[in-house]
Amino acid sequence: QSRAVLQGAAEGILVADLESRSFRYANPTICKMLGYTARELRALGVVDIHPAEHLDEVVATFDAQARGDLVVARNLPVRRKDGSVLHADITTTKVRYDGEDCNVGFFLDVTDRWEAEKALQQSEQKARRILDASPMGIHIYRLEEDDRLVFIGANEAADRILGVACDAFLG
């Protein structure tokens, strides 16, 4: 009965042995998500499905989750069989599985969110560079729900023109 629940889950699920970090179980959703068969995933381990440049972070995160110090790992890069990368929030719980201590990882594909966050960061950095390059003094305000304007920043030219650091007026 519990296998049926795991098999039908909308999230990708991998069960990894705590000691060897090898996979003991893969549900159909994780197979579809990563492009592997369940048999192929059972022949792999944690280090095999993450980009090499992120392995230190991934292994440290896996170990923290195994100790119970961390429940949800956010935005971890996961490598698909075809080499492409998705980003996942991985929620874990420690269980005994076939007599061994294991982490059960529930994978939620957050690639769209991750890409949107990256695009927003790049856009904000570009806007900040444009703002700072302007010779005109510019103050930035946020419109509150009660129609009040709240000062949230200024460019370097505004500081220079006024002869004071505008950050002192934040809020």
C-alpha positions as protocol buffer text, in pm:
chain_id: "A"
residue {
  index: 1
  type: GLN
  ca { x: 0 y: 0 z: 0 }
}
residue {
  index: 2
  type: SER
  ca { x: 278 y: 247 z: 85 }
}
residue {
  index: 3
  type: ARG
  ca { x: 455 y: 155 z: -241 }
}
residue {
  index: 4
  type: ALA
  ca { x: 139 y: 251 z: -430 }
}
residue {
  index: 5
  type: VAL
  ca { x: 149 y: 593 z: -264 }
}
residue {
  index: 6
  type: LEU
  ca { x: 514 y: 640 z: -359 }
}
residue {
  index: 7
  type: GLN
  ca { x: 450 y: 519 z: -714 }
}
residue {
  index: 8
  type: GLY
  ca { x: 163 y: 765 z: -766 }
}
residue {
  index: 9
  type: ALA
  ca { x: 321 y: 1070 z: -604 }
}
residue {
  index: 10
  type: ALA
  ca { x: 336 y: 1389 z: -810 }
}
residue {
  index: 11
  type: GLU
  ca { x: 682 y: 1469 z: -671 }
}
residue {
  index: 12
  type: GLY
  ca { x: 991 y: 1280 z: -777 }
}
residue {
  index: 13
  type: ILE
  ca { x: 1104 y: 1048 z: -499 }
}
residue {
  index: 14
  type: LEU
  ca { x: 1448 y: 893 z: -446 }
}
residue {
  index: 15
  type: VAL
  ca { x: 1549 y: 681 z: -150 }
}
residue {
  index: 16
  type: ALA
  ca { x: 1924 y: 705 z: -85 }
}
residue {
  index: 17
  type: ASP
  ca { x: 2130 y: 495 z: 155 }
}
residue {
  index: 18
  type: LEU
  ca { x: 2289 y: 729 z: 411 }
}
residue {
  index: 19
  type: GLU
  ca { x: 2624 y: 552 z: 416 }
}
residue {
  index: 20
  type: SER
  ca { x: 2688 y: 482 z: 47 }
}
residue {
  index: 21
  type: ARG
  ca { x: 2461 y: 760 z: -88 }
}
residue {
  index: 22
  type: SER
  ca { x: 2342 y: 509 z: -351 }
}
residue {
  index: 23
  type: PHE
  ca { x: 1980 y: 501 z: -459 }
}
residue {
  index: 24
  type: ARG
  ca { x: 1760 y: 219 z: -336 }
}
residue {
  index: 25
  type: TYR
  ca { x: 1428 y: 331 z: -485 }
}
residue {
  index: 26
  type: ALA
  ca { x: 1308 y: 567 z: -758 }
}
residue {
  index: 27
  type: ASN
  ca { x: 943 y: 643 z: -829 }
}
residue {
  index: 28
  type: PRO
  ca { x: 804 y: 691 z: -1182 }
}
residue {
  index: 29
  type: THR
  ca { x: 788 y: 1070 z: -1142 }
}
residue {
  index: 30
  type: ILE
  ca { x: 1162 y: 1105 z: -1072 }
}
residue {
  index: 31
  type: CYS
  ca { x: 1233 y: 869 z: -1363 }
}
residue {
  index: 32
  type: LYS
  ca { x: 1034 y: 1092 z: -1596 }
}
residue {
  index: 33
  type: MET
  ca { x: 1187 y: 1407 z: -1444 }
}
residue {
  index: 34
  type: LEU
  ca { x: 1546 y: 1287 z: -1494 }
}
residue {
  index: 35
  type: GLY
  ca { x: 1508 y: 1064 z: -1799 }
}
residue {
  index: 36
  type: TYR
  ca { x: 1635 y: 745 z: -1633 }
}
residue {
  index: 37
  type: THR
  ca { x: 1464 y: 414 z: -1572 }
}
residue {
  index: 38
  type: ALA
  ca { x: 1421 y: 304 z: -1212 }
}
residue {
  index: 39
  type: ARG
  ca { x: 1681 y: 32 z: -1271 }
}
residue {
  index: 40
  type: GLU
  ca { x: 1931 y: 289 z: -1403 }
}
residue {
  index: 41
  type: LEU
  ca { x: 1876 y: 515 z: -1102 }
}
residue {
  index: 42
  type: ARG
  ca { x: 1923 y: 225 z: -860 }
}
residue {
  index: 43
  type: ALA
  ca { x: 2268 y: 180 z: -1016 }
}
residue {
  index: 44
  type: LEU
  ca { x: 2353 y: 545 z: -942 }
}
residue {
  index: 45
  type: GLY
  ca { x: 2396 y: 758 z: -635 }
}
residue {
  index: 46
  type: VAL
  ca { x: 2374 y: 1117 z: -516 }
}
residue {
  index: 47
  type: VAL
  ca { x: 2703 y: 1222 z: -678 }
}
residue {
  index: 48
  type: ASP
  ca { x: 2593 y: 1087 z: -1017 }
}
residue {
  index: 49
  type: ILE
  ca { x: 2290 y: 1312 z: -1063 }
}
residue {
  index: 50
  type: HIS
  ca { x: 2437 y: 1649 z: -977 }
}
residue {
  index: 51
  type: PRO
  ca { x: 2679 y: 1866 z: -1177 }
}
residue {
  index: 52
  type: ALA
  ca { x: 3040 y: 1808 z: -1070 }
}
residue {
  index: 53
  type: GLU
  ca { x: 3095 y: 2175 z: -985 }
}
residue {
  index: 54
  type: HIS
  ca { x: 2818 y: 2155 z: -722 }
}
residue {
  index: 55
  type: LEU
  ca { x: 2911 y: 1822 z: -558 }
}
residue {
  index: 56
  type: ASP
  ca { x: 3068 y: 1972 z: -245 }
}
residue {
  index: 57
  type: GLU
  ca { x: 2749 y: 2170 z: -178 }
}
residue {
  index: 58
  type: VAL
  ca { x: 2524 y: 1873 z: -263 }
}
residue {
  index: 59
  type: VAL
  ca { x: 2711 y: 1626 z: -42 }
}
residue {
  index: 60
  type: ALA
  ca { x: 2719 y: 1875 z: 248 }
}
residue {
  index: 61
  type: THR
  ca { x: 2345 y: 1930 z: 203 }
}
residue {
  index: 62
  type: PHE
  ca { x: 2274 y: 1554 z: 188 }
}
residue {
  index: 63
  type: ASP
  ca { x: 2475 y: 1504 z: 509 }
}
residue {
  index: 64
  type: ALA
  ca { x: 2296 y: 1794 z: 684 }
}
residue {
  index: 65
  type: GLN
  ca { x: 1963 y: 1643 z: 585 }
}
residue {
  index: 66
  type: ALA
  ca { x: 2076 y: 1300 z: 709 }
}
residue {
  index: 67
  type: ARG
  ca { x: 2164 y: 1453 z: 1048 }
}
residue {
  index: 68
  type: GLY
  ca { x: 1829 y: 1631 z: 1063 }
}
residue {
  index: 69
  type: ASP
  ca { x: 1991 y: 1975 z: 1053 }
}
residue {
  index: 70
  type: LEU
  ca { x: 1815 y: 2062 z: 727 }
}
residue {
  index: 71
  type: VAL
  ca { x: 1479 y: 1953 z: 588 }
}
residue {
  index: 72
  type: VAL
  ca { x: 1446 y: 2142 z: 259 }
}
residue {
  index: 73
  type: ALA
  ca { x: 1735 y: 2209 z: 23 }
}
residue {
  index: 74
  type: ARG
  ca { x: 1633 y: 2483 z: -218 }
}
residue {
  index: 75
  type: ASN
  ca { x: 1733 y: 2529 z: -581 }
}
residue {
  index: 76
  type: LEU
  ca { x: 1975 y: 2237 z: -600 }
}
residue {
  index: 77
  type: PRO
  ca { x: 2094 y: 2168 z: -956 }
}
residue {
  index: 78
  type: VAL
  ca { x: 2011 y: 1815 z: -1072 }
}
residue {
  index: 79
  type: ARG
  ca { x: 2157 y: 1669 z: -1391 }
}
residue {
  index: 80
  type: ARG
  ca { x: 1927 y: 1474 z: -1620 }
}
residue {
  index: 81
  type: LYS
  ca { x: 2041 y: 1173 z: -1818 }
}
residue {
  index: 82
  type: ASP
  ca { x: 2069 y: 1390 z: -2131 }
}
residue {
  index: 83
  type: GLY
  ca { x: 2307 y: 1625 z: -1946 }
}
residue {
  index: 84
  type: SER
  ca { x: 2063 y: 1913 z: -1910 }
}
residue {
  index: 85
  type: VAL
  ca { x: 2011 y: 2057 z: -1562 }
}
residue {
  index: 86
  type: LEU
  ca { x: 1694 y: 2124 z: -1368 }
}
residue {
  index: 87
  type: HIS
  ca { x: 1670 y: 2293 z: -1031 }
}
residue {
  index: 88
  type: ALA
  ca { x: 1482 y: 2124 z: -750 }
}
residue {
  index: 89
  type: ASP
  ca { x: 1370 y: 2188 z: -398 }
}
residue {
  index: 90
  type: ILE
  ca { x: 1445 y: 1861 z: -221 }
}
residue {
  index: 91
  type: THR
  ca { x: 1262 y: 1784 z: 101 }
}
residue {
  index: 92
  type: THR
  ca { x: 1394 y: 1487 z: 294 }
}
residue {
  index: 93
  type: THR
  ca { x: 1304 y: 1263 z: 578 }
}
residue {
  index: 94
  type: LYS
  ca { x: 1514 y: 990 z: 734 }
}
residue {
  index: 95
  type: VAL
  ca { x: 1366 y: 638 z: 733 }
}
residue {
  index: 96
  type: ARG
  ca { x: 1463 y: 273 z: 768 }
}
residue {
  index: 97
  type: TYR
  ca { x: 1430 y: 116 z: 422 }
}
residue {
  index: 98
  type: ASP
  ca { x: 1495 y: -256 z: 381 }
}
residue {
  index: 99
  type: GLY
  ca { x: 1685 y: -249 z: 710 }
}
residue {
  index: 100
  type: GLU
  ca { x: 1912 y: 45 z: 622 }
}
residue {
  index: 101
  type: ASP
  ca { x: 1909 y: 411 z: 727 }
}
residue {
  index: 102
  type: CYS
  ca { x: 1809 y: 618 z: 426 }
}
residue {
  index: 103
  type: ASN
  ca { x: 1706 y: 965 z: 320 }
}
residue {
  index: 104
  type: VAL
  ca { x: 1381 y: 982 z: 128 }
}
residue {
  index: 105
  type: GLY
  ca { x: 1410 y: 1283 z: -101 }
}
residue {
  index: 106
  type: PHE
  ca { x: 1099 y: 1447 z: -247 }
}
residue {
  index: 107
  type: PHE
  ca { x: 1201 y: 1645 z: -557 }
}
residue {
  index: 108
  type: LEU
  ca { x: 997 y: 1941 z: -674 }
}
residue {
  index: 109
  type: ASP
  ca { x: 1112 y: 2087 z: -1008 }
}
residue {
  index: 110
  type: VAL
  ca { x: 1152 y: 2462 z: -952 }
}
residue {
  index: 111
  type: THR
  ca { x: 1349 y: 2535 z: -1269 }
}
residue {
  index: 112
  type: ASP
  ca { x: 1096 y: 2793 z: -1392 }
}
residue {
  index: 113
  type: ARG
  ca { x: 1109 y: 2976 z: -1059 }
}
residue {
  index: 114
  type: TRP
  ca { x: 1491 y: 2958 z: -1052 }
}
residue {
  index: 115
  type: GLU
  ca { x: 1516 y: 3098 z: -1407 }
}
residue {
  index: 116
  type: ALA
  ca { x: 1270 y: 3378 z: -1324 }
}
residue {
  index: 117
  type: GLU
  ca { x: 1470 y: 3469 z: -1010 }
}
residue {
  index: 118
  type: LYS
  ca { x: 1794 y: 3478 z: -1213 }
}
residue {
  index: 119
  type: ALA
  ca { x: 1633 y: 3695 z: -1482 }
}
residue {
  index: 120
  type: LEU
  ca { x: 1500 y: 3932 z: -1215 }
}
residue {
  index: 121
  type: GLN
  ca { x: 1845 y: 3958 z: -1052 }
}
residue {
  index: 122
  type: GLN
  ca { x: 2006 y: 4036 z: -1388 }
}
residue {
  index: 123
  type: SER
  ca { x: 1740 y: 4295 z: -1464 }
}
residue {
  index: 124
  type: GLU
  ca { x: 1787 y: 4460 z: -1123 }
}
residue {
  index: 125
  type: GLN
  ca { x: 2165 y: 4466 z: -1170 }
}
residue {
  index: 126
  type: LYS
  ca { x: 2126 y: 4624 z: -1514 }
}
residue {
  index: 127
  type: ALA
  ca { x: 1884 y: 4887 z: -1380 }
}
residue {
  index: 128
  type: ARG
  ca { x: 2124 y: 4964 z: -1093 }
}
residue {
  index: 129
  type: ARG
  ca { x: 2416 y: 5009 z: -1334 }
}
residue {
  index: 130
  type: ILE
  ca { x: 2208 y: 5247 z: -1547 }
}
residue {
  index: 131
  type: LEU
  ca { x: 2094 y: 5437 z: -1239 }
}
residue {
  index: 132
  type: ASP
  ca { x: 2447 y: 5471 z: -1102 }
}
residue {
  index: 133
  type: ALA
  ca { x: 2584 y: 5583 z: -1440 }
}
residue {
  index: 134
  type: SER
  ca { x: 2336 y: 5870 z: -1466 }
}
residue {
  index: 135
  type: PRO
  ca { x: 2481 y: 6214 z: -1396 }
}
residue {
  index: 136
  type: MET
  ca { x: 2137 y: 6326 z: -1277 }
}
residue {
  index: 137
  type: GLY
  ca { x: 2040 y: 6286 z: -912 }
}
residue {
  index: 138
  type: ILE
  ca { x: 1766 y: 6026 z: -888 }
}
residue {
  index: 139
  type: HIS
  ca { x: 1559 y: 5936 z: -582 }
}
residue {
  index: 140
  type: ILE
  ca { x: 1360 y: 5612 z: -574 }
}
residue {
  index: 141
  type: TYR
  ca { x: 1027 y: 5581 z: -395 }
}
residue {
  index: 142
  type: ARG
  ca { x: 785 y: 5295 z: -328 }
}
residue {
  index: 143
  type: LEU
  ca { x: 411 y: 5362 z: -340 }
}
residue {
  index: 144
  type: GLU
  ca { x: 244 y: 5215 z: -33 }
}
residue {
  index: 145
  type: GLU
  ca { x: -113 y: 5081 z: -25 }
}
residue {
  index: 146
  type: ASP
  ca { x: -225 y: 5397 z: 155 }
}
residue {
  index: 147
  type: ASP
  ca { x: -85 y: 5608 z: -134 }
}
residue {
  index: 148
  type: ARG
  ca { x: 215 y: 5727 z: 70 }
}
residue {
  index: 149
  type: LEU
  ca { x: 551 y: 5749 z: -107 }
}
residue {
  index: 150
  type: VAL
  ca { x: 835 y: 5592 z: 91 }
}
residue {
  index: 151
  type: PHE
  ca { x: 1195 y: 5677 z: 4 }
}
residue {
  index: 152
  type: ILE
  ca { x: 1390 y: 5357 z: -70 }
}
residue {
  index: 153
  type: GLY
  ca { x: 1710 y: 5479 z: -231 }
}
residue {
  index: 154
  type: ALA
  ca { x: 1904 y: 5714 z: -452 }
}
residue {
  index: 155
  type: ASN
  ca { x: 2186 y: 5700 z: -699 }
}
residue {
  index: 156
  type: GLU
  ca { x: 2540 y: 5826 z: -634 }
}
residue {
  index: 157
  type: ALA
  ca { x: 2476 y: 6149 z: -825 }
}
residue {
  index: 158
  type: ALA
  ca { x: 2194 y: 6240 z: -583 }
}
residue {
  index: 159
  type: ASP
  ca { x: 2433 y: 6197 z: -290 }
}
residue {
  index: 160
  type: ARG
  ca { x: 2694 y: 6412 z: -463 }
}
residue {
  index: 161
  type: ILE
  ca { x: 2448 y: 6686 z: -562 }
}
residue {
  index: 162
  type: LEU
  ca { x: 2294 y: 6707 z: -213 }
}
residue {
  index: 163
  type: GLY
  ca { x: 2626 y: 6664 z: -36 }
}
residue {
  index: 164
  type: VAL
  ca { x: 2481 y: 6399 z: 195 }
}
residue {
  index: 165
  type: ALA
  ca { x: 2434 y: 6022 z: 187 }
}
residue {
  index: 166
  type: CYS
  ca { x: 2069 y: 5979 z: 96 }
}
residue {
  index: 167
  type: ASP
  ca { x: 2063 y: 5639 z: 270 }
}
residue {
  index: 168
  type: ALA
  ca { x: 2013 y: 5833 z: 594 }
}
residue {
  index: 169
  type: PHE
  ca { x: 1658 y: 5909 z: 473 }
}
residue {
  index: 170
  type: LEU
  ca { x: 1552 y: 5551 z: 394 }
}
residue {
  index: 171
  type: GLY
  ca { x: 1194 y: 5474 z: 491 }
}
